[in-house]
Coordinates of C-alpha atoms and ligand atoms in Angstrom, one line a residue:
Chain Q
M536 CA 27.5 -9.0 10.1
S537 CA 24.6 -11.2 9.0
L538 CA 21.9 -9.6 7.1
R539 CA 19.4 -12.4 7.0
G540 CA 17.1 -14.4 9.3
T541 CA 14.9 -12.2 11.2
R542 CA 14.0 -14.8 13.8
R543 CA 17.7 -15.3 14.5
A544 CA 18.2 -11.6 14.6
T545 CA 15.7 -11.1 17.5
K546 CA 17.4 -13.9 19.4
Q547 CA 20.7 -12.4 18.8
S548 CA 19.5 -9.0 20.0
Q549 CA 18.7 -10.6 23.4
N550 CA 22.3 -11.9 23.7
F551 CA 23.3 -8.5 22.5
W552 CA 21.7 -6.9 25.5
E553 CA 22.8 -9.5 28.0
I554 CA 26.4 -9.0 26.9
A555 CA 26.0 -5.3 26.7
S556 CA 24.6 -4.7 30.1
G557 CA 26.0 -7.7 31.9
K558 CA 22.4 -8.8 32.7
V559 CA 22.2 -6.3 35.5
R560 CA 20.4 -3.2 34.5
P561 CA 22.3 -0.1 35.6
R562 CA 20.6 2.1 38.1
N563 CA 21.9 5.4 37.1
D564 CA 24.3 7.1 34.7
M565 CA 27.3 6.7 37.0
V566 CA 26.9 3.0 37.3
K567 CA 26.2 2.8 33.6
T568 CA 29.5 4.2 32.5
M569 CA 31.4 2.1 34.9
T570 CA 29.9 -1.3 34.1
T571 CA 29.2 -1.2 30.4
N572 CA 31.5 -1.8 27.5
P573 CA 30.9 0.0 24.2
I574 CA 28.4 -1.8 22.1
L575 CA 29.7 -0.2 19.0
T576 CA 33.3 0.8 18.1
V577 CA 34.0 2.7 15.0
K578 CA 37.7 3.0 14.2
D579 CA 39.5 5.0 11.5
L580 CA 36.5 4.9 9.2
N581 CA 37.0 6.2 5.7
V582 CA 34.5 6.4 2.9
V583 CA 35.5 7.3 -0.6
F584 CA 32.9 7.3 -3.4
P585 CA 34.3 6.6 -6.8
D586 CA 33.9 9.5 -9.2
S587 CA 35.6 10.8 -12.3
N588 CA 38.4 12.7 -10.6
G589 CA 40.0 10.3 -8.1
G590 CA 37.1 9.7 -5.7
L591 CA 35.0 11.8 -3.5
H592 CA 36.2 11.6 0.1
A593 CA 33.0 11.7 2.2
L594 CA 34.3 10.6 5.6
E595 CA 37.8 10.7 6.9
D596 CA 39.3 8.9 10.0
I597 CA 36.1 8.7 12.0
S598 CA 36.5 7.0 15.3
F599 CA 34.1 6.9 18.2
E600 CA 32.5 4.5 20.7
V601 CA 28.9 4.1 21.7
C602 CA 27.8 2.6 25.0
P603 CA 24.4 0.9 25.5
R604 CA 21.7 3.5 26.1
D605 CA 23.8 6.3 24.8
F606 CA 22.1 9.1 22.9
I607 CA 24.5 10.5 20.4
C608 CA 24.0 13.4 18.0
F609 CA 26.0 14.2 15.0
L610 CA 26.0 17.8 14.0
G611 CA 27.5 19.0 10.7
P612 CA 27.0 21.0 7.6
S613 CA 25.4 19.7 4.5
G614 CA 27.5 17.3 2.6
S615 CA 29.7 16.4 5.6
G616 CA 28.8 12.7 5.3
K617 CA 26.2 12.3 8.1
T618 CA 23.8 10.3 6.0
T619 CA 26.7 8.2 4.8
L620 CA 27.7 7.5 8.3
L621 CA 24.3 6.3 9.3
R622 CA 24.0 4.1 6.2
I623 CA 27.3 2.4 7.3
L624 CA 26.1 1.9 10.8
A625 CA 22.8 0.3 9.5
G626 CA 24.9 -2.1 7.4
L627 CA 23.7 -0.6 4.1
L628 CA 27.1 0.5 2.9
K629 CA 30.6 -0.9 3.3
P630 CA 33.3 1.5 4.4
T631 CA 36.2 2.0 2.1
N632 CA 38.4 1.2 5.1
G633 CA 38.3 1.2 8.8
E634 CA 36.3 -0.8 11.2
V635 CA 32.7 -0.9 12.5
N636 CA 32.3 -3.4 15.3
F637 CA 29.2 -4.2 17.2
I638 CA 29.6 -6.1 20.4
G639 CA 29.8 -9.9 19.9
N640 CA 30.1 -9.1 16.2
Q641 CA 26.3 -9.2 15.8
H642 CA 24.5 -6.5 14.1
P643 CA 21.7 -5.3 16.5
G644 CA 18.1 -4.8 15.3
V645 CA 18.0 -1.3 13.6
G646 CA 15.2 1.2 13.3
M647 CA 16.0 3.9 10.8
V648 CA 14.3 7.2 10.1
F649 CA 15.4 8.6 6.8
Q650 CA 16.0 12.2 5.8
Q651 CA 12.9 11.9 3.6
P652 CA 9.8 10.1 4.9
N653 CA 10.6 7.2 2.5
L654 CA 7.1 5.7 2.7
M655 CA 5.8 3.2 0.3
P656 CA 3.1 5.1 -1.8
W657 CA 1.1 1.9 -2.3
R658 CA 0.6 1.2 1.4
S659 CA -1.7 3.1 3.7
V660 CA -0.4 4.8 6.8
M661 CA -1.3 1.7 8.8
D662 CA 0.4 -0.7 6.4
N663 CA 3.5 1.4 6.1
I664 CA 3.9 1.4 9.9
K665 CA 3.5 -2.3 10.3
L666 CA 5.9 -3.2 7.6
P667 CA 8.8 -4.2 9.9
L668 CA 6.5 -6.5 11.9
E669 CA 5.2 -8.0 8.7
L670 CA 8.7 -8.8 7.6
E671 CA 9.4 -10.5 11.0
G672 CA 6.4 -12.7 10.4
I673 CA 4.3 -11.4 13.2
S674 CA 0.5 -12.1 12.9
E675 CA -1.6 -9.6 11.2
T676 CA -3.8 -8.9 14.3
D677 CA -0.8 -8.3 16.6
A678 CA 0.9 -6.1 14.0
R679 CA -2.3 -4.0 13.7
I680 CA -2.6 -3.6 17.4
K681 CA 1.0 -2.5 17.7
A682 CA 0.7 -0.2 14.7
Q683 CA -2.3 1.4 16.2
E684 CA -0.3 2.2 19.4
M685 CA 2.4 3.8 17.3
I686 CA -0.2 5.8 15.4
E687 CA -1.5 7.2 18.6
L688 CA 2.1 7.9 19.8
V689 CA 2.9 10.1 16.8
G690 CA -0.5 11.7 16.8
L691 CA -1.9 10.4 13.6
R692 CA -5.2 8.9 14.8
G693 CA -7.8 9.1 12.1
F694 CA -5.3 8.8 9.3
E695 CA -4.8 5.0 9.5
D696 CA -6.2 4.4 6.1
S697 CA -4.8 7.5 4.3
W698 CA -2.4 7.1 1.4
P699 CA 1.0 8.7 1.8
R700 CA 0.2 11.2 -1.0
E701 CA -2.6 12.6 1.2
L702 CA -0.3 13.5 4.1
S703 CA 1.6 16.7 4.7
G704 CA 5.4 16.5 4.9
G705 CA 5.4 16.5 8.7
M706 CA 2.7 13.8 8.9
A707 CA 4.6 11.6 6.5
Q708 CA 7.8 12.0 8.6
R709 CA 5.9 11.0 11.7
V710 CA 4.8 7.8 9.9
G711 CA 8.5 7.2 9.2
I712 CA 9.2 7.6 12.9
A713 CA 6.5 5.3 14.0
R714 CA 7.7 2.7 11.5
A715 CA 11.3 2.9 12.9
L716 CA 10.1 2.3 16.4
I717 CA 7.5 -0.4 15.9
H718 CA 9.7 -3.4 16.0
D719 CA 11.4 -2.3 19.2
P720 CA 14.9 -2.1 17.7
D721 CA 18.0 -1.9 19.9
L722 CA 19.7 0.7 17.8
L723 CA 17.8 3.8 16.5
L724 CA 19.4 5.7 13.6
L725 CA 17.7 9.0 13.0
D726 CA 18.6 11.1 10.0
E727 CA 17.3 14.6 10.7
P728 CA 14.0 13.1 11.7
F729 CA 12.3 16.3 12.8
G730 CA 13.5 18.5 10.0
S731 CA 10.2 18.9 8.3
L732 CA 8.0 19.3 11.4
D733 CA 6.7 22.6 12.7
A734 CA 8.3 23.9 15.9
I735 CA 5.5 22.8 18.2
T736 CA 5.3 19.3 16.9
R737 CA 9.1 19.1 16.8
E738 CA 9.3 19.9 20.5
R739 CA 6.6 17.4 21.3
M740 CA 8.5 14.8 19.4
W741 CA 11.6 15.6 21.4
M742 CA 9.8 14.9 24.6
E743 CA 8.4 11.7 23.1
L744 CA 11.7 10.5 21.9
S745 CA 13.3 11.2 25.3
R746 CA 10.6 9.3 26.9
I747 CA 10.9 6.3 24.6
W748 CA 14.6 6.4 24.9
Q749 CA 14.4 6.3 28.7
A750 CA 11.6 3.8 29.0
K751 CA 12.9 1.4 26.4
Q752 CA 16.7 1.4 26.9
K753 CA 17.5 2.2 23.4
T754 CA 20.8 3.4 21.9
V755 CA 20.2 6.3 19.6
I756 CA 22.4 7.9 17.0
M757 CA 20.9 10.9 15.5
V758 CA 21.9 13.4 12.8
T759 CA 20.7 17.0 13.1
H760 CA 21.3 20.5 12.0
S761 CA 19.9 22.0 15.2
I762 CA 22.1 22.9 18.1
N763 CA 19.0 23.1 20.4
E764 CA 17.8 19.8 19.4
S765 CA 21.1 18.1 19.9
L766 CA 21.6 19.6 23.4
F767 CA 18.0 18.8 24.4
L768 CA 18.3 15.2 23.5
A769 CA 21.8 14.0 23.5
D770 CA 24.4 12.7 26.0
R771 CA 27.1 13.6 23.6
V772 CA 27.3 15.7 20.5
L773 CA 29.9 15.0 17.8
V774 CA 30.5 17.8 15.3
L775 CA 31.6 16.9 11.8
T776 CA 33.6 19.2 9.5
Q777 CA 32.8 20.1 5.9
R778 CA 33.7 17.5 3.4
P779 CA 35.6 15.3 4.0
G780 CA 33.7 14.7 7.2
K781 CA 36.0 14.5 10.2
I782 CA 35.1 14.6 13.9
K783 CA 36.0 18.1 14.9
F784 CA 34.6 18.3 18.4
D785 CA 33.2 15.9 21.0
L786 CA 31.0 17.6 23.5
K787 CA 29.6 15.8 26.6
V788 CA 26.2 17.1 27.4
D789 CA 26.0 17.0 31.2
L790 CA 22.6 18.4 31.6
P791 CA 20.4 16.6 34.1
R792 CA 17.6 14.3 33.0
P793 CA 14.7 14.1 32.5
R794 CA 15.0 17.3 30.6
N795 CA 12.0 19.5 30.0
D796 CA 11.4 22.8 28.2
D797 CA 12.8 24.9 31.0
I798 CA 16.3 23.5 30.6
R799 CA 16.7 25.5 27.4
Y800 CA 16.7 28.7 29.4
T801 CA 19.3 27.7 31.9
P802 CA 22.8 29.3 31.8
H803 CA 24.5 25.9 31.4
F804 CA 22.5 25.1 28.3
G805 CA 23.4 28.5 26.9
K806 CA 27.1 27.9 27.6
L807 CA 27.0 24.6 25.8
A808 CA 25.1 26.0 22.9
R809 CA 27.6 28.8 22.5
K810 CA 30.5 26.3 22.5
L811 CA 28.8 24.3 19.7
R812 CA 28.0 27.4 17.7
E813 CA 31.6 28.6 17.9
T814 CA 33.0 25.3 16.6
I815 CA 30.6 25.1 13.8
E816 CA 31.4 28.6 12.5
Chain X
M406 CA -19.2 17.6 -17.2
K407 CA -21.4 15.2 -15.2
P408 CA -19.9 11.7 -15.0
S409 CA -23.3 10.2 -16.0
L410 CA -23.4 12.2 -19.2
S411 CA -19.9 11.3 -20.2
R412 CA -20.7 7.7 -19.7
W413 CA -23.5 8.0 -22.3
L414 CA -21.3 9.8 -24.7
G415 CA -19.5 6.6 -25.7
L416 CA -22.7 4.8 -26.4
I417 CA -24.1 7.7 -28.4
S418 CA -21.0 7.8 -30.5
I419 CA -21.2 4.1 -31.3
L420 CA -24.9 4.4 -32.3
L421 CA -24.1 7.4 -34.5
G422 CA -21.4 5.4 -36.2
I423 CA -23.7 2.5 -37.0
L424 CA -26.3 5.0 -38.3
A425 CA -23.7 6.6 -40.6
W426 CA -22.7 3.2 -41.8
D427 CA -26.3 2.3 -42.6
V428 CA -26.8 5.6 -44.5
I429 CA -23.7 5.0 -46.6
V430 CA -24.9 1.6 -47.5
R431 CA -28.3 2.9 -48.5
V432 CA -27.0 5.9 -50.5
S433 CA -24.1 4.2 -52.3
D434 CA -26.1 1.1 -53.1
L435 CA -23.0 -1.1 -53.1
P436 CA -23.4 -4.9 -53.5
K437 CA -23.7 -6.9 -50.3
F438 CA -20.4 -8.7 -50.8
I439 CA -18.6 -5.4 -50.9
L440 CA -20.3 -3.6 -48.0
P441 CA -23.1 -5.3 -46.1
S442 CA -25.5 -3.2 -44.1
P443 CA -25.6 -3.3 -40.3
A444 CA -28.7 -5.4 -40.4
D445 CA -27.1 -8.0 -42.7
V446 CA -24.2 -8.3 -40.3
W447 CA -26.5 -8.6 -37.4
M448 CA -28.5 -11.4 -39.1
R449 CA -25.3 -13.2 -40.0
M450 CA -24.1 -13.0 -36.4
L451 CA -27.4 -14.4 -35.1
K452 CA -27.2 -17.2 -37.6
S453 CA -23.6 -18.2 -36.7
L454 CA -24.5 -17.9 -33.0
A455 CA -27.4 -20.2 -33.5
D456 CA -25.4 -23.0 -35.2
G457 CA -22.7 -22.7 -32.5
S458 CA -19.9 -22.0 -35.0
L459 CA -19.2 -18.4 -33.8
L460 CA -18.7 -19.4 -30.2
L461 CA -16.5 -22.3 -31.2
H462 CA -14.2 -20.2 -33.3
T463 CA -14.1 -17.3 -30.8
G464 CA -13.5 -19.6 -27.9
Y465 CA -10.6 -21.3 -29.7
T466 CA -9.0 -18.0 -30.5
L467 CA -9.5 -16.8 -27.0
I468 CA -7.7 -19.8 -25.6
E469 CA -4.8 -19.2 -28.0
I470 CA -4.7 -15.6 -26.9
L471 CA -4.8 -16.4 -23.2
L472 CA -2.2 -19.1 -23.4
G473 CA 0.0 -16.8 -25.5
L474 CA -0.4 -14.0 -23.0
L475 CA 0.3 -16.3 -20.1
F476 CA 3.6 -17.6 -21.5
G477 CA 4.7 -14.3 -23.0
V478 CA 4.1 -12.4 -19.9
C479 CA 5.7 -15.0 -17.6
F480 CA 8.8 -15.3 -19.7
A481 CA 9.0 -11.5 -20.3
T482 CA 8.7 -10.6 -16.6
I483 CA 11.2 -13.3 -15.5
I484 CA 13.8 -12.4 -18.1
G485 CA 13.0 -8.7 -17.7
Y486 CA 13.7 -8.9 -14.0
M487 CA 17.0 -10.6 -14.6
L488 CA 18.0 -8.0 -17.1
A489 CA 17.0 -5.2 -14.7
K490 CA 19.3 -6.7 -12.1
S491 CA 22.3 -7.5 -14.2
R492 CA 23.9 -5.0 -16.5
S493 CA 26.2 -7.7 -18.1
L494 CA 23.2 -9.9 -18.9
E495 CA 21.6 -6.9 -20.5
K496 CA 24.7 -6.4 -22.6
I497 CA 24.7 -10.0 -23.7
L498 CA 21.0 -10.3 -24.6
S499 CA 20.2 -6.8 -25.9
P500 CA 21.5 -7.3 -29.5
Y501 CA 19.1 -10.3 -29.8
L502 CA 16.2 -8.5 -28.3
V503 CA 16.6 -5.4 -30.5
A504 CA 17.1 -7.6 -33.6
S505 CA 14.0 -9.6 -32.7
Q506 CA 12.1 -6.3 -32.6
A507 CA 13.3 -5.4 -36.1
I508 CA 11.7 -8.5 -37.6
P509 CA 7.9 -8.1 -38.2
I510 CA 5.8 -10.8 -36.7
V511 CA 4.1 -11.5 -40.1
A512 CA 7.5 -12.5 -41.4
V513 CA 8.2 -15.0 -38.6
A514 CA 4.6 -16.4 -38.4
P515 CA 4.9 -18.7 -41.5
L516 CA 8.1 -20.0 -40.2
L517 CA 6.7 -20.9 -36.8
V518 CA 3.7 -22.5 -38.5
L519 CA 6.0 -24.5 -40.6
W520 CA 8.0 -25.7 -37.6
F521 CA 5.2 -26.3 -35.1
G522 CA 2.3 -27.2 -37.4
S523 CA -1.0 -25.5 -38.0
G524 CA -2.4 -26.4 -34.6
I525 CA -2.6 -24.4 -31.4
T526 CA 1.1 -24.5 -30.6
S527 CA 2.3 -22.2 -33.4
K528 CA -0.4 -19.7 -32.6
V529 CA 0.4 -19.6 -28.9
L530 CA 4.0 -19.1 -29.8
I531 CA 3.3 -16.2 -32.1
C532 CA 1.1 -14.6 -29.5
A533 CA 3.8 -15.1 -26.8
L534 CA 6.4 -13.6 -29.1
I535 CA 4.4 -10.5 -29.9
V536 CA 3.6 -9.9 -26.2
F537 CA 7.1 -10.6 -25.0
F538 CA 8.9 -7.4 -25.9
P539 CA 6.7 -4.7 -24.6
V540 CA 6.2 -6.6 -21.3
L541 CA 9.9 -7.2 -21.1
V542 CA 10.8 -3.5 -21.6
N543 CA 8.2 -2.4 -19.1
T544 CA 9.5 -4.9 -16.5
V545 CA 13.1 -3.6 -16.9
V546 CA 11.9 0.0 -16.7
G547 CA 9.7 -0.7 -13.7
V548 CA 12.2 -2.6 -11.7
R549 CA 15.0 -0.1 -12.4
A550 CA 12.7 2.7 -11.2
V551 CA 12.3 1.4 -7.7
P552 CA 13.7 4.1 -5.4
P553 CA 17.1 3.1 -3.9
V554 CA 16.1 4.6 -0.6
L555 CA 13.3 2.0 -0.4
Y556 CA 15.9 -0.7 -0.8
D557 CA 17.7 0.9 2.1
L558 CA 14.6 0.7 4.2
M559 CA 14.0 -2.9 3.4
N560 CA 17.7 -3.8 4.1
S561 CA 17.7 -1.8 7.3
V562 CA 15.0 -4.1 8.7
R563 CA 16.8 -7.2 7.3
A564 CA 14.3 -8.1 4.7
T565 CA 15.2 -11.3 2.8
R566 CA 15.7 -11.3 -1.0
W567 CA 12.3 -12.8 -1.4
Q568 CA 10.6 -10.2 0.8
I569 CA 12.2 -7.4 -1.2
L570 CA 10.8 -8.9 -4.4
L571 CA 7.3 -9.4 -3.0
K572 CA 6.9 -6.3 -0.8
L573 CA 9.0 -3.8 -2.7
E574 CA 9.9 -4.6 -6.2
L575 CA 6.6 -6.1 -7.3
P576 CA 4.3 -3.4 -5.9
A577 CA 6.7 -0.6 -6.9
S578 CA 6.9 -1.6 -10.5
L579 CA 3.2 -2.7 -10.8
P580 CA 2.0 0.5 -12.5
V581 CA 4.6 0.0 -15.3
L582 CA 4.0 -3.8 -15.4
L583 CA 0.3 -3.3 -15.9
G584 CA 1.1 -0.7 -18.6
G585 CA 3.1 -3.4 -20.4
L586 CA 0.3 -5.9 -19.9
R587 CA -2.2 -3.4 -21.4
I588 CA -0.1 -3.1 -24.6
G589 CA 0.5 -6.9 -24.6
A590 CA -3.2 -7.7 -24.3
T591 CA -4.1 -5.9 -27.5
L592 CA -1.1 -7.2 -29.3
S593 CA -1.8 -10.8 -28.4
V594 CA -5.1 -10.6 -30.3
I595 CA -3.2 -9.5 -33.4
G596 CA -0.7 -12.3 -32.8
A597 CA -3.4 -15.0 -32.7
I598 CA -5.0 -13.7 -35.9
V599 CA -1.7 -13.5 -37.8
G600 CA -1.0 -17.1 -36.9
E601 CA -4.5 -18.3 -37.9
L602 CA -4.3 -16.4 -41.2
V603 CA -1.2 -18.3 -42.1
D604 CA -2.8 -21.7 -41.6
A605 CA -5.6 -22.9 -39.4
Q606 CA -8.7 -25.1 -39.4
I607 CA -10.4 -23.2 -36.6
G608 CA -10.5 -19.8 -35.0
L609 CA -11.6 -16.3 -35.9
G610 CA -8.7 -15.9 -38.3
F611 CA -9.9 -19.0 -40.1
L612 CA -13.4 -17.6 -40.2
L613 CA -12.1 -14.4 -41.7
K614 CA -10.4 -16.3 -44.4
V615 CA -13.4 -18.5 -45.2
G616 CA -15.7 -15.5 -45.3
D617 CA -13.3 -13.7 -47.7
F618 CA -13.0 -16.8 -49.9
Q619 CA -16.8 -17.3 -50.2
Y620 CA -17.6 -13.6 -50.7
D621 CA -19.5 -13.9 -47.3
T622 CA -18.5 -10.4 -46.4
S623 CA -21.0 -10.2 -43.6
M624 CA -19.2 -13.1 -42.0
V625 CA -15.9 -11.2 -42.3
F626 CA -17.5 -8.3 -40.5
V627 CA -18.8 -10.6 -37.7
A628 CA -15.4 -12.1 -37.2
V629 CA -13.8 -8.6 -37.1
F630 CA -16.4 -7.5 -34.5
M631 CA -15.6 -10.5 -32.4
L632 CA -11.9 -9.7 -32.5
V633 CA -12.5 -6.2 -31.5
S634 CA -14.7 -7.4 -28.6
L635 CA -12.0 -9.7 -27.5
A636 CA -9.4 -7.0 -27.5
L637 CA -11.7 -4.6 -25.7
M638 CA -12.5 -7.3 -23.1
L639 CA -8.8 -7.9 -22.4
Y640 CA -8.2 -4.2 -22.2
G641 CA -11.1 -3.9 -19.8
I642 CA -9.7 -6.6 -17.6
V643 CA -6.3 -4.9 -17.4
T644 CA -8.1 -1.6 -16.6
L645 CA -10.0 -3.4 -13.8
L646 CA -6.7 -4.7 -12.5
E647 CA -5.3 -1.2 -12.5
K648 CA -8.3 0.1 -10.6
R649 CA -8.0 -2.7 -8.1
F650 CA -4.3 -2.6 -7.5
L651 CA -3.3 1.0 -8.2
K652 CA -6.0 2.8 -6.3
W653 CA -3.3 4.4 -4.2
Q654 CA -2.2 6.5 -7.3
N655 CA -5.2 8.7 -7.8
R656 CA -8.5 8.7 -6.0
L657 CA -10.3 10.8 -8.6
D658 CA -10.6 8.3 -11.4
V659 CA -11.6 5.3 -9.3
Ligands
ATP2282 N1 25.9 6.8 -3.1 C1 26.7 7.8 -3.3 N2 27.5 7.9 -4.4 C2 28.4 8.9 -4.6 N3 28.5 10.0 -3.8 C3 27.8 10.0 -2.7 C4 26.8 8.9 -2.4 N4 26.2 9.2 -1.2 C5 26.7 10.4 -0.8 N5 27.6 10.8 -1.6 C6 28.4 12.1 -1.5 O1 29.0 12.0 -0.2 C7 28.9 13.3 0.4 C8 28.2 13.2 1.8 O2 26.9 12.9 1.5 P1 25.8 12.7 2.7 O3 24.5 12.4 2.1 O4 26.4 11.7 3.6 O5 25.8 14.2 3.4 P2 25.0 14.7 4.6 O6 25.9 15.1 5.6 O7 23.9 13.7 4.9 O8 24.3 16.0 3.9 P3 22.9 16.7 4.2 O9 22.9 17.4 5.5 O10 22.7 17.6 3.1 O11 21.9 15.5 4.2 C9 28.2 14.2 -0.6 O12 29.2 15.0 -1.2 C10 27.6 13.3 -1.5 O13 27.6 13.8 -2.8
MG2283 MG1 21.9 13.7 4.8

């Protein structure tokens, strides 16, 4: 897992996709599951944080596979290790034991949305959003054009030059989302990205995220507290137990796509939601 | 209060101070070599400006101060950064750093002049030494205070070590760094003068000594005013830097 060389990383990510999808882009879900190998395999993952009484077991024996273009949601109570899991997948933390393997042993380009907006207070909205492009060495003008597109996408036009301290919580979080998407990463890791948004904006962001995910062939791993959100967005919902986090339930969400608002009122949606609620309680 | 009025308040206060000084001189009727009047000092200043000596001495001291600041700040930020990054290095160096703070600079100054001569080198060293510690401490504090989640952000997009330094650690610790520079800037003036008072042939400290020696008290006053102006100027420059680079902090006082 190499952590340096952005130029090399982009090149790698092309290989990554060629390997992952066998160069032929799948036509529909059926073909997809037949022709693709997992791009990410997590096996017997354990995380123990050192502490005064023998270590804090945050994650226990986590195993799962992710195929290209999968949208996976992790659902779990507070303290079940969801953020820890995402940090491991992003390569920010080494597991105590167990394996995290990406296809071809190459870490894909990652876009991460953190639980808090995590903006740099000394950068304007525009400059925060274009940070990943800056780090890749993309020219200032190109970066600005791309950042402007992202600003429109998350509905922050007119706030380009605002400082983070001048934004509401929801607006700041949208800046974080725009920043995670701007460099077109192969793997999106979202840590309760919509937690601080109002209901209407949140649902608009769901639609946008579905659209981006479908248009750009991304693999998404998302953490959420909301059953509705996970069912609306995901192909698969994995439920984690209270600490130590273990996978308690693996639900395939076989709702048709593209999904719109109405789907939440169908009987099948209700049935899946009930299943999830029962396992969580 | 209106900002225009509060701006004038400072000037009014200075004028009142000078007025009070003048009144004291007139009422107490002290001899000129004990307490010169504002007019005496003003005349003395014009005279030393005219013969070029004032600018020469001030310029020399300013160069010492600037060089001392430069070296002191550079070393302090580099070592401070390393200390912030390495707990073991901190453990190794901290006894020396704390000890160095316990020794007053006036005690070390004669030693440095003895070792490095009465020229500019010893003064620059004294300046650098006095600036070193506050800047070092602020660097350590500033770098340690960078939020860990921002490191996560930088690492998640594969930032290099160098990029993390330039785009995260430097701007994040800049407020504290500039705070250290602000303290260092005023201290450096003291450092230069302490060095010059020990032994020098040129500089404001030298002027002070000569004025004192010759009972030219007006000259002493002029030298002191020049010192205060230098300190204020450096302080002002740091404040300008803060306004320029920290405008994201608070819009009200820009
Ligand atoms: N760096 C760390 N050092 C020590 N303990 C940690 C660290 N990070 C997380 N933990 C512990 O691991 C457990 C899981 O934390 P984590 O942040 O992954 O939970 P979470 O599922 O994201 O919770 P929430 O829904 O509240 O965000 C917690 O008990 C936390 O105290
Ligand atoms: Mg969390």
